[in-house]
Amino acid sequence: MTDKDLRRAVLDELDFDPSLDAVSNGVVTLTGHVGSYAEKVEAERAVRRVRGMRAIAEEIAVRYADEKKVADDQIAARALAIIDWSVHLPKQAIQVKVAGGWVTLTGTVDWQYQMAGAEAAVRKLTGVHGVTNHIEVRPRVPPMAVKDKILEAFKRGALFEADGIKVTVSGDKVILEGAVTAWAERDAAERAAWSVPGVRAVEDRIVAVS
Protein backbone atom coordinates (compact mmCIF):
# COMPACT_ATOMS: atom_id res chain seq x y z
CA MET A 1 0.00 0.00 0.00
CA THR A 2 1.38 3.44 -0.95
CA ASP A 3 1.32 6.44 1.40
CA LYS A 4 -1.40 7.97 -0.81
CA ASP A 5 -3.55 4.83 -0.49
CA LEU A 6 -2.95 4.74 3.27
CA ARG A 7 -3.96 8.38 3.63
CA ARG A 8 -7.22 7.74 1.75
CA ALA A 9 -7.95 4.64 3.84
CA VAL A 10 -7.40 6.52 7.11
CA LEU A 11 -9.61 9.41 5.99
CA ASP A 12 -12.33 6.93 5.05
CA GLU A 13 -12.09 5.32 8.50
CA LEU A 14 -12.39 8.63 10.38
CA ASP A 15 -15.87 10.13 10.52
CA PHE A 16 -15.34 13.29 12.62
CA ASP A 17 -12.99 16.28 13.03
CA PRO A 18 -9.44 14.83 13.22
CA SER A 19 -7.46 15.33 10.02
CA LEU A 20 -4.26 14.01 8.52
CA ASP A 21 -1.27 16.31 8.59
CA ALA A 22 1.06 13.84 6.85
CA VAL A 23 1.65 10.22 5.94
CA SER A 24 5.19 8.97 5.42
CA ASN A 25 6.42 5.38 5.25
CA GLY A 26 3.37 4.09 7.10
CA VAL A 27 3.58 6.76 9.86
CA VAL A 28 0.28 8.64 10.25
CA THR A 29 0.13 12.09 11.88
CA LEU A 30 -3.28 13.07 13.28
CA THR A 31 -4.02 16.74 13.99
CA GLY A 32 -7.07 18.86 14.71
CA HIS A 33 -9.49 18.94 17.63
CA VAL A 34 -12.47 17.02 18.98
CA GLY A 35 -15.25 17.74 21.45
CA SER A 36 -14.41 15.02 23.97
CA TYR A 37 -11.60 12.75 25.12
CA ALA A 38 -13.66 9.72 24.09
CA GLU A 39 -13.62 10.98 20.47
CA LYS A 40 -9.84 11.41 20.65
CA VAL A 41 -9.41 7.78 21.75
CA GLU A 42 -11.81 6.54 19.05
CA ALA A 43 -9.91 8.45 16.35
CA GLU A 44 -6.69 6.64 17.27
CA ARG A 45 -8.50 3.29 17.35
CA ALA A 46 -9.97 3.95 13.91
CA VAL A 47 -6.53 4.60 12.44
CA ARG A 48 -5.13 1.43 14.02
CA ARG A 49 -7.73 -0.61 12.14
CA VAL A 50 -6.30 0.44 8.78
CA ARG A 51 -4.02 -2.08 7.10
CA GLY A 52 -0.56 -0.73 6.31
CA MET A 53 -0.40 1.71 9.25
CA ARG A 54 2.85 1.23 11.18
CA ALA A 55 2.92 4.11 13.67
CA ILE A 56 0.81 7.07 14.83
CA ALA A 57 1.85 10.59 15.81
CA GLU A 58 -1.25 11.78 17.66
CA GLU A 59 -1.58 15.56 18.10
CA ILE A 60 -5.35 15.87 18.55
CA ALA A 61 -6.55 18.47 21.08
CA VAL A 62 -9.71 18.19 23.19
CA ARG A 63 -11.68 21.44 23.14
CA TYR A 64 -14.81 21.95 25.20
CA ALA A 65 -17.20 24.84 24.68
CA ASP A 66 -17.32 27.23 27.65
CA GLU A 67 -20.71 25.93 28.75
CA LYS A 68 -19.33 22.36 28.88
CA LYS A 69 -16.25 23.07 30.98
CA VAL A 70 -16.37 21.25 34.32
CA ALA A 71 -14.42 21.90 37.53
CA ASP A 72 -11.94 19.25 38.68
CA ASP A 73 -13.89 18.46 41.86
CA GLN A 74 -17.03 17.82 39.80
CA ILE A 75 -15.15 15.53 37.43
CA ALA A 76 -13.67 13.63 40.40
CA ALA A 77 -17.10 13.19 42.01
CA ARG A 78 -18.65 11.97 38.75
CA ALA A 79 -15.74 9.59 38.13
CA LEU A 80 -16.14 8.02 41.56
CA ALA A 81 -19.90 7.75 41.06
CA ILE A 82 -19.65 6.01 37.68
CA ILE A 83 -17.07 3.58 39.09
CA ASP A 84 -19.28 2.83 42.10
CA TRP A 85 -22.33 2.30 39.88
CA SER A 86 -20.59 -0.32 37.73
CA VAL A 87 -21.29 -3.87 38.93
CA HIS A 88 -18.03 -5.04 37.30
CA LEU A 89 -15.73 -2.71 39.22
CA PRO A 90 -14.74 -3.26 42.86
CA LYS A 91 -15.88 -0.39 45.07
CA GLN A 92 -13.25 1.32 47.24
CA ALA A 93 -10.47 -0.35 45.22
CA ILE A 94 -9.94 2.48 42.72
CA GLN A 95 -8.82 6.01 43.59
CA VAL A 96 -9.28 9.10 41.40
CA LYS A 97 -7.21 12.27 41.10
CA VAL A 98 -8.12 15.13 38.75
CA ALA A 99 -5.87 18.08 37.81
CA GLY A 100 -6.71 20.44 34.98
CA GLY A 101 -9.24 18.00 33.55
CA TRP A 102 -6.70 15.17 33.48
CA VAL A 103 -7.80 12.09 35.43
CA THR A 104 -5.31 9.76 37.14
CA LEU A 105 -6.57 6.36 38.29
CA THR A 106 -4.79 4.29 40.95
CA GLY A 107 -5.58 1.21 42.99
CA THR A 108 -5.50 -2.59 42.69
CA VAL A 109 -7.99 -4.92 40.96
CA ASP A 110 -8.16 -8.65 40.25
CA TRP A 111 -8.65 -8.54 36.48
CA GLN A 112 -7.29 -6.59 33.54
CA TYR A 113 -10.81 -5.95 32.19
CA GLN A 114 -11.59 -4.10 35.44
CA MET A 115 -8.56 -1.86 34.95
CA ALA A 116 -9.58 -1.16 31.34
CA GLY A 117 -13.25 -0.76 32.29
CA ALA A 118 -12.52 1.94 34.86
CA GLU A 119 -10.61 3.95 32.25
CA ALA A 120 -13.32 3.45 29.62
CA ALA A 121 -15.96 4.67 32.06
CA VAL A 122 -14.27 7.92 33.08
CA ARG A 123 -13.00 8.88 29.62
CA LYS A 124 -16.63 9.49 28.54
CA LEU A 125 -17.25 12.13 31.22
CA THR A 126 -17.69 15.73 30.11
CA GLY A 127 -14.69 17.89 30.99
CA VAL A 128 -12.09 15.10 30.83
CA HIS A 129 -9.02 16.00 28.74
CA GLY A 130 -7.10 12.78 29.29
CA VAL A 131 -6.70 9.70 31.49
CA THR A 132 -3.59 8.17 33.06
CA ASN A 133 -4.28 4.64 34.24
CA HIS A 134 -1.99 3.46 37.07
CA ILE A 135 -4.37 0.77 38.33
CA GLU A 136 -2.49 -2.47 39.05
CA VAL A 137 -3.71 -5.99 38.39
CA ARG A 138 -3.20 -8.38 41.30
CA PRO A 139 -1.94 -11.85 40.25
CA ARG A 140 -4.51 -14.60 40.76
CA VAL A 141 -2.96 -17.73 39.22
CA PRO A 142 0.53 -19.29 39.17
CA PRO A 143 2.63 -17.80 36.32
CA MET A 144 3.29 -21.29 34.92
CA ALA A 145 -0.41 -21.56 33.99
CA VAL A 146 -0.51 -18.28 32.08
CA LYS A 147 1.10 -19.46 28.83
CA ASP A 148 -1.33 -22.36 28.36
CA LYS A 149 -4.31 -20.09 28.94
CA ILE A 150 -3.04 -17.55 26.40
CA LEU A 151 -2.51 -20.22 23.75
CA GLU A 152 -6.05 -21.52 24.40
CA ALA A 153 -7.41 -17.98 23.96
CA PHE A 154 -5.46 -17.58 20.70
CA LYS A 155 -6.92 -20.77 19.28
CA ARG A 156 -10.46 -19.58 20.00
CA GLY A 157 -9.87 -16.35 18.06
CA ALA A 158 -11.15 -16.00 14.52
CA LEU A 159 -8.95 -13.11 13.38
CA PHE A 160 -5.52 -14.74 13.31
CA GLU A 161 -3.56 -17.97 13.45
CA ALA A 162 -2.01 -18.68 16.84
CA ASP A 163 0.85 -20.61 15.23
CA GLY A 164 2.35 -17.35 13.95
CA ILE A 165 2.74 -15.88 17.43
CA LYS A 166 5.33 -16.84 20.03
CA VAL A 167 4.39 -16.47 23.70
CA THR A 168 7.01 -16.13 26.43
CA VAL A 169 6.09 -15.85 30.11
CA SER A 170 8.47 -14.39 32.68
CA GLY A 171 6.84 -14.26 36.10
CA ASP A 172 3.67 -12.24 35.55
CA LYS A 173 4.94 -10.57 32.36
CA VAL A 174 4.00 -11.86 28.89
CA ILE A 175 6.08 -11.23 25.75
CA LEU A 176 4.37 -11.63 22.39
CA GLU A 177 6.43 -12.03 19.19
CA GLY A 178 5.67 -12.90 15.58
CA ALA A 179 3.92 -11.40 12.56
CA VAL A 180 0.29 -10.78 11.56
CA THR A 181 -1.29 -9.22 8.47
CA ALA A 182 -3.21 -6.37 10.15
CA TRP A 183 -3.15 -4.21 13.26
CA ALA A 184 -6.57 -5.58 14.22
CA GLU A 185 -5.00 -9.04 14.53
CA ARG A 186 -2.16 -7.64 16.64
CA ASP A 187 -4.67 -5.95 18.96
CA ALA A 188 -6.67 -9.20 19.22
CA ALA A 189 -3.56 -11.12 20.25
CA GLU A 190 -2.74 -8.53 22.92
CA ARG A 191 -6.30 -8.59 24.27
CA ALA A 192 -6.12 -12.38 24.52
CA ALA A 193 -2.94 -12.09 26.58
CA TRP A 194 -4.46 -9.46 28.88
CA SER A 195 -7.60 -11.59 29.39
CA VAL A 196 -5.64 -14.18 31.34
CA PRO A 197 -5.82 -13.75 35.14
CA GLY A 198 -2.41 -13.20 36.65
CA VAL A 199 -0.96 -11.17 33.77
CA ARG A 200 0.33 -7.80 34.98
CA ALA A 201 2.38 -6.70 31.97
CA VAL A 202 2.31 -7.44 28.24
CA GLU A 203 5.22 -6.55 25.96
CA ASP A 204 3.82 -6.68 22.42
CA ARG A 205 6.58 -7.18 19.83
CA ILE A 206 4.22 -8.45 17.13
CA VAL A 207 4.67 -6.72 13.77
CA ALA A 208 1.99 -6.11 11.16
CA VAL A 209 3.15 -7.16 7.70
CA SER A 210 1.05 -5.68 4.92
Coordinates of N, CA and C in Angstrom, one line a residue:
M1 N 0.8 -1.2 0.0 CA 0.0 0.0 0.0 C 0.9 1.2 0.0
T2 N 0.6 2.2 -0.9 CA 1.4 3.4 -1.0 C 0.9 4.4 0.1
D3 N 1.7 5.4 0.4 CA 1.3 6.4 1.4 C 0.0 7.1 1.0
K4 N -0.2 7.3 -0.3 CA -1.4 8.0 -0.8 C -2.6 7.1 -0.5
D5 N -2.5 5.8 -0.8 CA -3.6 4.8 -0.5 C -3.8 4.8 1.0
L6 N -2.8 4.8 1.8 CA -2.9 4.7 3.3 C -3.7 6.0 3.8
R7 N -3.3 7.1 3.2 CA -4.0 8.4 3.6 C -5.5 8.3 3.3
R8 N -5.8 7.8 2.1 CA -7.2 7.7 1.7 C -8.0 6.8 2.7
A9 N -7.3 5.6 3.0 CA -7.9 4.6 3.8 C -8.2 5.2 5.2
V10 N -7.2 5.9 5.8 CA -7.4 6.5 7.1 C -8.5 7.6 7.1
L11 N -8.6 8.4 6.1 CA -9.6 9.4 6.0 C -11.0 8.8 5.9
D12 N -11.1 7.6 5.2 CA -12.3 6.9 5.0 C -12.8 6.3 6.4
E13 N -11.8 5.9 7.2 CA -12.1 5.3 8.5 C -12.6 6.4 9.5
L14 N -12.0 7.6 9.4 CA -12.4 8.6 10.4 C -13.7 9.3 9.9
D15 N -14.6 9.5 10.9 CA -15.9 10.1 10.5 C -16.2 11.4 11.3
F16 N -15.1 12.0 11.9 CA -15.3 13.3 12.6 C -14.1 14.2 12.4
D17 N -13.9 15.2 13.3 CA -13.0 16.3 13.0 C -11.5 16.0 12.8
P18 N -10.9 15.0 13.4 CA -9.4 14.8 13.2 C -9.1 14.7 11.7
S19 N -7.9 15.3 11.4 CA -7.5 15.3 10.0 C -6.1 14.8 9.9
L20 N -5.6 14.5 8.7 CA -4.3 14.0 8.5 C -3.3 15.1 8.1
D21 N -2.3 15.3 8.9 CA -1.3 16.3 8.6 C -0.3 15.7 7.6
A22 N 0.1 14.5 7.7 CA 1.1 13.8 6.8 C 1.0 12.3 7.0
V23 N 1.4 11.7 5.9 CA 1.6 10.2 5.9 C 3.0 9.9 5.3
S24 N 3.9 9.3 6.0 CA 5.2 9.0 5.4 C 5.7 7.6 5.9
N25 N 5.9 6.7 4.9 CA 6.4 5.4 5.2 C 5.6 4.6 6.3
G26 N 4.3 4.8 6.2 CA 3.4 4.1 7.1 C 3.1 4.8 8.4
V27 N 3.8 6.0 8.6 CA 3.6 6.8 9.9 C 2.5 7.8 9.6
V28 N 1.4 7.8 10.4 CA 0.3 8.6 10.2 C 0.3 9.7 11.3
T29 N 0.2 11.0 10.9 CA 0.1 12.1 11.9 C -1.3 12.6 11.9
L30 N -1.9 12.6 13.1 CA -3.3 13.1 13.3 C -3.2 14.4 14.0
T31 N -4.0 15.4 13.4 CA -4.0 16.7 14.0 C -5.5 17.1 14.1
G32 N -5.7 18.4 14.6 CA -7.1 18.9 14.7 C -7.6 18.8 16.1
H33 N -8.9 18.9 16.3 CA -9.5 18.9 17.6 C -10.8 18.2 17.6
V34 N -11.2 17.7 18.8 CA -12.5 17.0 19.0 C -13.2 17.6 20.2
G35 N -14.4 17.2 20.4 CA -15.2 17.7 21.5 C -15.2 16.9 22.7
S36 N -14.5 15.8 22.7 CA -14.4 15.0 24.0 C -13.2 14.1 23.9
Y37 N -12.7 13.7 25.1 CA -11.6 12.8 25.1 C -12.0 11.4 24.5
A38 N -13.2 11.0 24.7 CA -13.7 9.7 24.1 C -13.5 9.7 22.6
E39 N -13.8 10.9 21.9 CA -13.6 11.0 20.5 C -12.1 10.9 20.1
K40 N -11.3 11.5 20.9 CA -9.8 11.4 20.6 C -9.4 10.0 20.7
V41 N -9.8 9.2 21.7 CA -9.4 7.8 21.7 C -10.0 7.0 20.6
E42 N -11.2 7.3 20.2 CA -11.8 6.5 19.1 C -11.1 6.9 17.7
A43 N -10.6 8.1 17.6 CA -9.9 8.4 16.3 C -8.6 7.6 16.2
E44 N -7.9 7.5 17.3 CA -6.7 6.6 17.3 C -7.0 5.2 17.0
R45 N -8.1 4.7 17.6 CA -8.5 3.3 17.3 C -8.9 3.1 15.9
A46 N -9.6 4.1 15.3 CA -10.0 4.0 13.9 C -8.8 3.8 13.0
V47 N -7.7 4.6 13.3 CA -6.5 4.6 12.4 C -5.8 3.3 12.6
R48 N -5.8 2.7 13.8 CA -5.1 1.4 14.0 C -5.8 0.3 13.2
R49 N -7.1 0.5 12.9 CA -7.7 -0.6 12.1 C -7.3 -0.7 10.7
V50 N -6.6 0.4 10.2 CA -6.3 0.4 8.8 C -5.0 -0.4 8.5
R51 N -5.2 -1.3 7.5 CA -4.0 -2.1 7.1 C -2.9 -1.2 6.5
G52 N -1.7 -1.5 6.9 CA -0.6 -0.7 6.3 C 0.0 0.4 7.2
M53 N -0.8 0.7 8.3 CA -0.4 1.7 9.2 C 0.6 1.1 10.2
R54 N 1.8 1.8 10.3 CA 2.9 1.2 11.2 C 3.1 2.0 12.5
A55 N 2.7 3.3 12.5 CA 2.9 4.1 13.7 C 2.0 5.3 13.6
I56 N 1.7 5.9 14.8 CA 0.8 7.1 14.8 C 1.5 8.2 15.6
A57 N 1.5 9.4 15.1 CA 1.8 10.6 15.8 C 0.5 11.3 16.1
E58 N 0.1 11.3 17.3 CA -1.2 11.8 17.7 C -1.2 13.1 18.3
E59 N -1.7 14.2 17.6 CA -1.6 15.6 18.1 C -3.0 16.2 18.2
I60 N -4.0 15.4 18.5 CA -5.4 15.9 18.6 C -5.6 16.6 19.9
A61 N -6.2 17.7 19.9 CA -6.5 18.5 21.1 C -8.0 18.3 21.4
V62 N -8.3 18.2 22.7 CA -9.7 18.2 23.2 C -10.1 19.6 23.5
R63 N -11.2 20.1 22.9 CA -11.7 21.4 23.1 C -13.2 21.4 23.5
Y64 N -13.4 21.9 24.7 CA -14.8 22.0 25.2 C -15.3 23.4 25.1
A65 N -16.6 23.5 24.7 CA -17.2 24.8 24.7 C -17.3 25.3 26.1
D66 N -17.3 26.7 26.3 CA -17.3 27.2 27.7 C -18.4 26.7 28.5
E67 N -19.6 26.4 27.9 CA -20.7 25.9 28.7 C -20.5 24.5 29.2
K68 N -19.6 23.8 28.6 CA -19.3 22.4 28.9 C -18.1 22.1 29.8
K69 N -17.4 23.2 30.1 CA -16.3 23.1 31.0 C -16.7 22.7 32.4
V70 N -16.0 21.8 33.0 CA -16.4 21.3 34.3 C -15.2 21.4 35.3
A71 N -15.5 21.8 36.5 CA -14.4 21.9 37.5 C -13.9 20.5 37.9
D72 N -12.6 20.5 38.3 CA -11.9 19.3 38.7 C -12.7 18.5 39.8
D73 N -13.2 19.2 40.8 CA -13.9 18.5 41.9 C -15.2 17.8 41.4
Q74 N -15.8 18.4 40.4 CA -17.0 17.8 39.8 C -16.7 16.6 39.0
I75 N -15.6 16.7 38.2 CA -15.1 15.5 37.4 C -14.8 14.4 38.4
A76 N -14.1 14.7 39.5 CA -13.7 13.6 40.4 C -14.9 13.0 41.0
A77 N -15.9 13.7 41.4 CA -17.1 13.2 42.0 C -17.9 12.3 41.0
R78 N -17.9 12.7 39.8 CA -18.7 12.0 38.8 C -17.9 10.7 38.4
A79 N -16.6 10.8 38.4 CA -15.7 9.6 38.1 C -15.9 8.5 39.2
L80 N -15.9 9.0 40.5 CA -16.1 8.0 41.6 C -17.5 7.4 41.5
A81 N -18.5 8.2 41.1 CA -19.9 7.8 41.1 C -20.1 6.7 40.0
I82 N -19.5 7.0 38.8 CA -19.6 6.0 37.7 C -18.9 4.7 38.0
I83 N -17.8 4.8 38.7 CA -17.1 3.6 39.1 C -17.9 2.8 40.1
D84 N -18.5 3.5 41.1 CA -19.3 2.8 42.1 C -20.5 2.2 41.5
W85 N -21.1 2.8 40.5 CA -22.3 2.3 39.9 C -22.1 1.0 39.1
S86 N -20.9 0.8 38.6 CA -20.6 -0.3 37.7 C -20.5 -1.6 38.6
V87 N -21.3 -2.6 38.2 CA -21.3 -3.9 38.9 C -20.0 -4.7 38.7
H88 N -19.2 -4.3 37.6 CA -18.0 -5.0 37.3 C -16.8 -4.5 38.0
L89 N -16.9 -3.3 38.6 CA -15.7 -2.7 39.2 C -15.8 -2.8 40.7
P90 N -14.7 -3.2 41.4 CA -14.7 -3.3 42.9 C -14.8 -1.9 43.5
K91 N -15.8 -1.7 44.4 CA -15.9 -0.4 45.1 C -14.7 -0.2 46.1
Q92 N -14.3 1.0 46.3 CA -13.2 1.3 47.2 C -11.9 0.9 46.8
A93 N -11.8 0.2 45.7 CA -10.5 -0.4 45.2 C -9.8 0.6 44.3
I94 N -10.5 1.6 43.7 CA -9.9 2.5 42.7 C -10.0 3.9 43.2
Q95 N -8.9 4.6 43.2 CA -8.8 6.0 43.6 C -8.7 6.9 42.4
V96 N -9.2 8.1 42.5 CA -9.3 9.1 41.4 C -8.6 10.4 41.8
K97 N -7.8 10.9 40.9 CA -7.2 12.3 41.1 C -7.4 13.0 39.8
V98 N -7.9 14.3 39.9 CA -8.1 15.1 38.7 C -7.3 16.4 38.9
A99 N -6.6 16.8 37.8 CA -5.9 18.1 37.8 C -6.0 18.7 36.4
G100 N -6.6 19.8 36.3 CA -6.7 20.4 35.0 C -7.5 19.6 34.0
G101 N -8.5 18.8 34.4 CA -9.2 18.0 33.6 C -8.6 16.7 33.2
W102 N -7.4 16.4 33.7 CA -6.7 15.2 33.5 C -6.9 14.2 34.7
V103 N -7.4 13.1 34.4 CA -7.8 12.1 35.4 C -6.7 11.1 35.6
T104 N -6.3 10.8 36.8 CA -5.3 9.8 37.1 C -6.0 8.7 38.0
L105 N -6.0 7.5 37.6 CA -6.6 6.4 38.3 C -5.5 5.5 39.0
T106 N -5.7 5.2 40.2 CA -4.8 4.3 40.9 C -5.6 3.3 41.7
G107 N -4.9 2.3 42.2 CA -5.6 1.2 43.0 C -5.2 -0.2 42.5
T108 N -5.8 -1.2 43.0 CA -5.5 -2.6 42.7 C -6.8 -3.4 42.4
V109 N -6.8 -4.1 41.3 CA -8.0 -4.9 41.0 C -7.5 -6.3 40.6
D110 N -8.5 -7.3 40.5 CA -8.2 -8.7 40.3 C -8.0 -9.0 38.8
W111 N -8.6 -8.2 37.9 CA -8.7 -8.5 36.5 C -8.3 -7.3 35.6
Q112 N -7.7 -7.6 34.5 CA -7.3 -6.6 33.5 C -8.5 -5.9 33.0
Y113 N -9.6 -6.6 32.8 CA -10.8 -6.0 32.2 C -11.4 -4.9 33.1
Q114 N -11.1 -5.1 34.5 CA -11.6 -4.1 35.4 C -10.7 -2.8 35.3
M115 N -9.4 -3.0 35.1 CA -8.6 -1.9 35.0 C -9.0 -1.1 33.7
A116 N -9.2 -1.8 32.6 CA -9.6 -1.2 31.3 C -11.0 -0.6 31.4
G117 N -11.9 -1.2 32.2 CA -13.2 -0.8 32.3 C -13.3 0.5 33.1
A118 N -12.5 0.7 34.1 CA -12.5 1.9 34.9 C -12.1 3.1 34.0
E119 N -11.1 2.9 33.2 CA -10.6 4.0 32.2 C -11.7 4.3 31.2
A120 N -12.3 3.2 30.6 CA -13.3 3.5 29.6 C -14.5 4.2 30.2
A121 N -14.8 4.0 31.4 CA -16.0 4.7 32.1 C -15.7 6.2 32.3
V122 N -14.5 6.5 32.8 CA -14.3 7.9 33.1 C -13.9 8.7 31.9
R123 N -13.4 8.1 30.8 CA -13.0 8.9 29.6 C -14.2 9.5 28.9
K124 N -15.4 9.0 29.2 CA -16.6 9.5 28.5 C -17.2 10.7 29.2
L125 N -16.7 11.0 30.4 CA -17.2 12.1 31.2 C -16.9 13.5 30.6
T126 N -17.9 14.4 30.6 CA -17.7 15.7 30.1 C -16.6 16.4 31.0
G127 N -15.7 17.2 30.3 CA -14.7 17.9 31.0 C -13.4 17.2 31.1
V128 N -13.3 15.9 30.8 CA -12.1 15.1 30.8 C -11.2 15.4 29.6
H129 N -10.0 15.7 29.8 CA -9.0 16.0 28.7 C -8.1 14.8 28.5
G130 N -8.0 13.9 29.5 CA -7.1 12.8 29.3 C -7.2 11.9 30.5
V131 N -6.7 10.7 30.4 CA -6.7 9.7 31.5 C -5.4 9.0 31.6
T132 N -4.8 9.0 32.8 CA -3.6 8.2 33.1 C -4.0 7.0 34.0
N133 N -3.8 5.8 33.5 CA -4.3 4.6 34.2 C -3.1 3.9 34.9
H134 N -3.0 4.1 36.3 CA -2.0 3.5 37.1 C -2.6 2.3 37.9
I135 N -3.8 1.9 37.6 CA -4.4 0.8 38.3 C -3.5 -0.5 38.1
E136 N -3.3 -1.2 39.2 CA -2.5 -2.5 39.0 C -3.4 -3.7 39.1
V137 N -3.0 -4.7 38.4 CA -3.7 -6.0 38.4 C -3.0 -7.0 39.3
R138 N -3.8 -7.5 40.3 CA -3.2 -8.4 41.3 C -3.1 -9.8 40.7
P139 N -2.0 -10.5 40.8 CA -1.9 -11.9 40.2 C -2.9 -12.8 41.0
R140 N -3.5 -13.7 40.2 CA -4.5 -14.6 40.8 C -4.1 -16.1 40.5
V141 N -3.3 -16.4 39.5 CA -3.0 -17.7 39.2 C -1.4 -17.9 39.1
P142 N -0.9 -19.1 39.3 CA 0.5 -19.3 39.2 C 1.0 -18.9 37.8
P143 N 2.1 -18.2 37.6 CA 2.6 -17.8 36.3 C 2.8 -19.0 35.3
M144 N 3.1 -20.2 35.8 CA 3.3 -21.3 34.9 C 2.0 -21.6 34.1
A145 N 0.8 -21.2 34.7 CA -0.4 -21.6 34.0 C -0.8 -20.5 33.0
V146 N -0.1 -19.4 32.9 CA -0.5 -18.3 32.1 C -0.3 -18.6 30.6
K147 N 0.8 -19.2 30.2 CA 1.1 -19.5 28.8 C 0.0 -20.4 28.2
D148 N -0.3 -21.4 28.9 CA -1.3 -22.4 28.4 C -2.7 -21.7 28.1
K149 N -3.0 -20.8 29.1 CA -4.3 -20.1 28.9 C -4.3 -19.1 27.8
I150 N -3.2 -18.5 27.5 CA -3.0 -17.6 26.4 C -3.2 -18.3 25.1
L151 N -2.5 -19.4 25.0 CA -2.5 -20.2 23.8 C -3.9 -20.7 23.5
E152 N -4.6 -21.1 24.6 CA -6.0 -21.5 24.4 C -6.9 -20.4 23.9
A153 N -6.7 -19.2 24.4 CA -7.4 -18.0 24.0 C -7.1 -17.7 22.5
F154 N -5.8 -17.8 22.1 CA -5.5 -17.6 20.7 C -6.2 -18.5 19.8
K155 N -6.3 -19.8 20.1 CA -6.9 -20.8 19.3 C -8.4 -20.5 19.1
R156 N -9.0 -19.9 20.1 CA -10.5 -19.6 20.0 C -10.7 -18.4 19.1
G157 N -9.7 -17.6 18.9 CA -9.9 -16.4 18.1 C -10.1 -16.6 16.6
A158 N -10.9 -15.8 15.9 CA -11.1 -16.0 14.5 C -10.3 -15.1 13.6
L159 N -9.6 -14.1 14.2 CA -8.9 -13.1 13.4 C -7.5 -13.5 13.0
F160 N -6.9 -14.4 13.6 CA -5.5 -14.7 13.3 C -5.2 -16.2 13.7
E161 N -4.0 -16.6 13.2 CA -3.6 -18.0 13.5 C -2.6 -17.9 14.6
A162 N -2.9 -18.7 15.6 CA -2.0 -18.7 16.8 C -0.6 -19.2 16.5
D163 N -0.5 -20.0 15.5 CA 0.9 -20.6 15.2 C 1.9 -19.6 14.8
G164 N 1.4 -18.4 14.4 CA 2.4 -17.4 14.0 C 2.8 -16.5 15.1
I165 N 2.4 -16.7 16.3 CA 2.7 -15.9 17.4 C 3.4 -16.7 18.5
K166 N 4.6 -16.2 19.0 CA 5.3 -16.8 20.0 C 5.0 -16.2 21.4
V167 N 4.7 -17.0 22.4 CA 4.4 -16.5 23.7 C 5.5 -16.9 24.7
T168 N 6.0 -15.9 25.4 CA 7.0 -16.1 26.4 C 6.5 -15.5 27.7
V169 N 6.6 -16.3 28.8 CA 6.1 -15.9 30.1 C 7.3 -15.8 31.1
S170 N 7.4 -14.6 31.7 CA 8.5 -14.4 32.7 C 7.8 -13.8 33.9
G171 N 7.6 -14.7 34.9 CA 6.8 -14.3 36.1 C 5.4 -13.9 35.7
D172 N 5.0 -12.7 35.9 CA 3.7 -12.2 35.6 C 3.7 -11.3 34.3
K173 N 4.8 -11.3 33.6 CA 4.9 -10.6 32.4 C 4.9 -11.5 31.1
V174 N 4.1 -11.1 30.1 CA 4.0 -11.9 28.9 C 4.7 -11.1 27.7
I175 N 5.5 -11.8 26.9 CA 6.1 -11.2 25.8 C 5.5 -11.9 24.5
L176 N 4.9 -11.1 23.6 CA 4.4 -11.6 22.4 C 5.3 -11.3 21.2
E177 N 5.6 -12.2 20.4 CA 6.4 -12.0 19.2 C 5.8 -12.7 18.0
G178 N 6.2 -12.3 16.8 CA 5.7 -12.9 15.6 C 5.2 -11.9 14.6
A179 N 4.4 -12.3 13.6 CA 3.9 -11.4 12.6 C 2.5 -11.7 12.2
V180 N 1.7 -10.7 12.0 CA 0.3 -10.8 11.6 C 0.1 -9.9 10.3
T181 N -1.1 -10.0 9.7 CA -1.3 -9.2 8.5 C -2.0 -7.9 8.7
A182 N -2.5 -7.6 9.9 CA -3.2 -6.4 10.1 C -3.1 -6.0 11.6
W183 N -3.2 -4.7 11.9 CA -3.1 -4.2 13.3 C -4.3 -4.8 14.1
A184 N -5.4 -5.0 13.5 CA -6.6 -5.6 14.2 C -6.2 -6.9 14.8
E185 N -5.4 -7.7 14.0 CA -5.0 -9.0 14.5 C -4.0 -8.9 15.7
R186 N -3.1 -7.9 15.6 CA -2.2 -7.6 16.6 C -2.9 -7.3 17.9
D187 N -3.9 -6.4 17.8 CA -4.7 -6.0 19.0 C -5.4 -7.1 19.6
A188 N -5.9 -8.0 18.7 CA -6.7 -9.2 19.2 C -5.8 -10.1 20.0
A189 N -4.5 -10.3 19.5 CA -3.6 -11.1 20.3 C -3.2 -10.5 21.6
E190 N -3.1 -9.2 21.7 CA -2.7 -8.5 22.9 C -3.9 -8.6 23.9
R191 N -5.1 -8.5 23.4 CA -6.3 -8.6 24.3 C -6.4 -10.0 24.8
A192 N -6.1 -11.0 24.0 CA -6.1 -12.4 24.5 C -5.1 -12.6 25.7
A193 N -3.9 -12.0 25.5 CA -2.9 -12.1 26.6 C -3.4 -11.4 27.9
W194 N -4.0 -10.2 27.7 CA -4.5 -9.5 28.9 C -5.7 -10.1 29.6
S195 N -6.4 -11.0 28.8 CA -7.6 -11.6 29.4 C -7.3 -12.7 30.4
V196 N -6.0 -13.1 30.5 CA -5.6 -14.2 31.3 C -5.4 -13.7 32.8
P197 N -6.1 -14.2 33.8 CA -5.8 -13.8 35.1 C -4.4 -14.0 35.6
G198 N -3.8 -13.1 36.2 CA -2.4 -13.2 36.7 C -1.4 -12.4 35.8
V199 N -1.8 -12.0 34.6 CA -1.0 -11.2 33.8 C -1.0 -9.7 34.3
R200 N 0.2 -9.2 34.5 CA 0.3 -7.8 35.0 C 1.0 -6.9 34.0
A201 N 1.7 -7.5 33.0 CA 2.4 -6.7 32.0 C 2.4 -7.5 30.7
V202 N 2.2 -6.8 29.5 CA 2.3 -7.4 28.2 C 3.2 -6.6 27.4
E203 N 4.3 -7.2 26.9 CA 5.2 -6.5 26.0 C 4.9 -7.1 24.6
D204 N 4.3 -6.3 23.7 CA 3.8 -6.7 22.4 C 4.9 -6.3 21.4
R205 N 5.6 -7.4 20.9 CA 6.6 -7.2 19.8 C 6.1 -7.7 18.5
I206 N 4.8 -8.0 18.4 CA 4.2 -8.5 17.1 C 4.3 -7.3 16.1
V207 N 4.6 -7.7 14.9 CA 4.7 -6.7 13.8 C 3.6 -7.0 12.8
A208 N 3.0 -6.0 12.2 CA 2.0 -6.1 11.2 C 2.7 -6.0 9.8
V209 N 2.5 -7.1 9.0 CA 3.2 -7.2 7.7 C 2.1 -7.0 6.7
S210 N 2.1 -5.9 5.9 CA 1.1 -5.7 4.9 C 1.4 -6.3 3.6

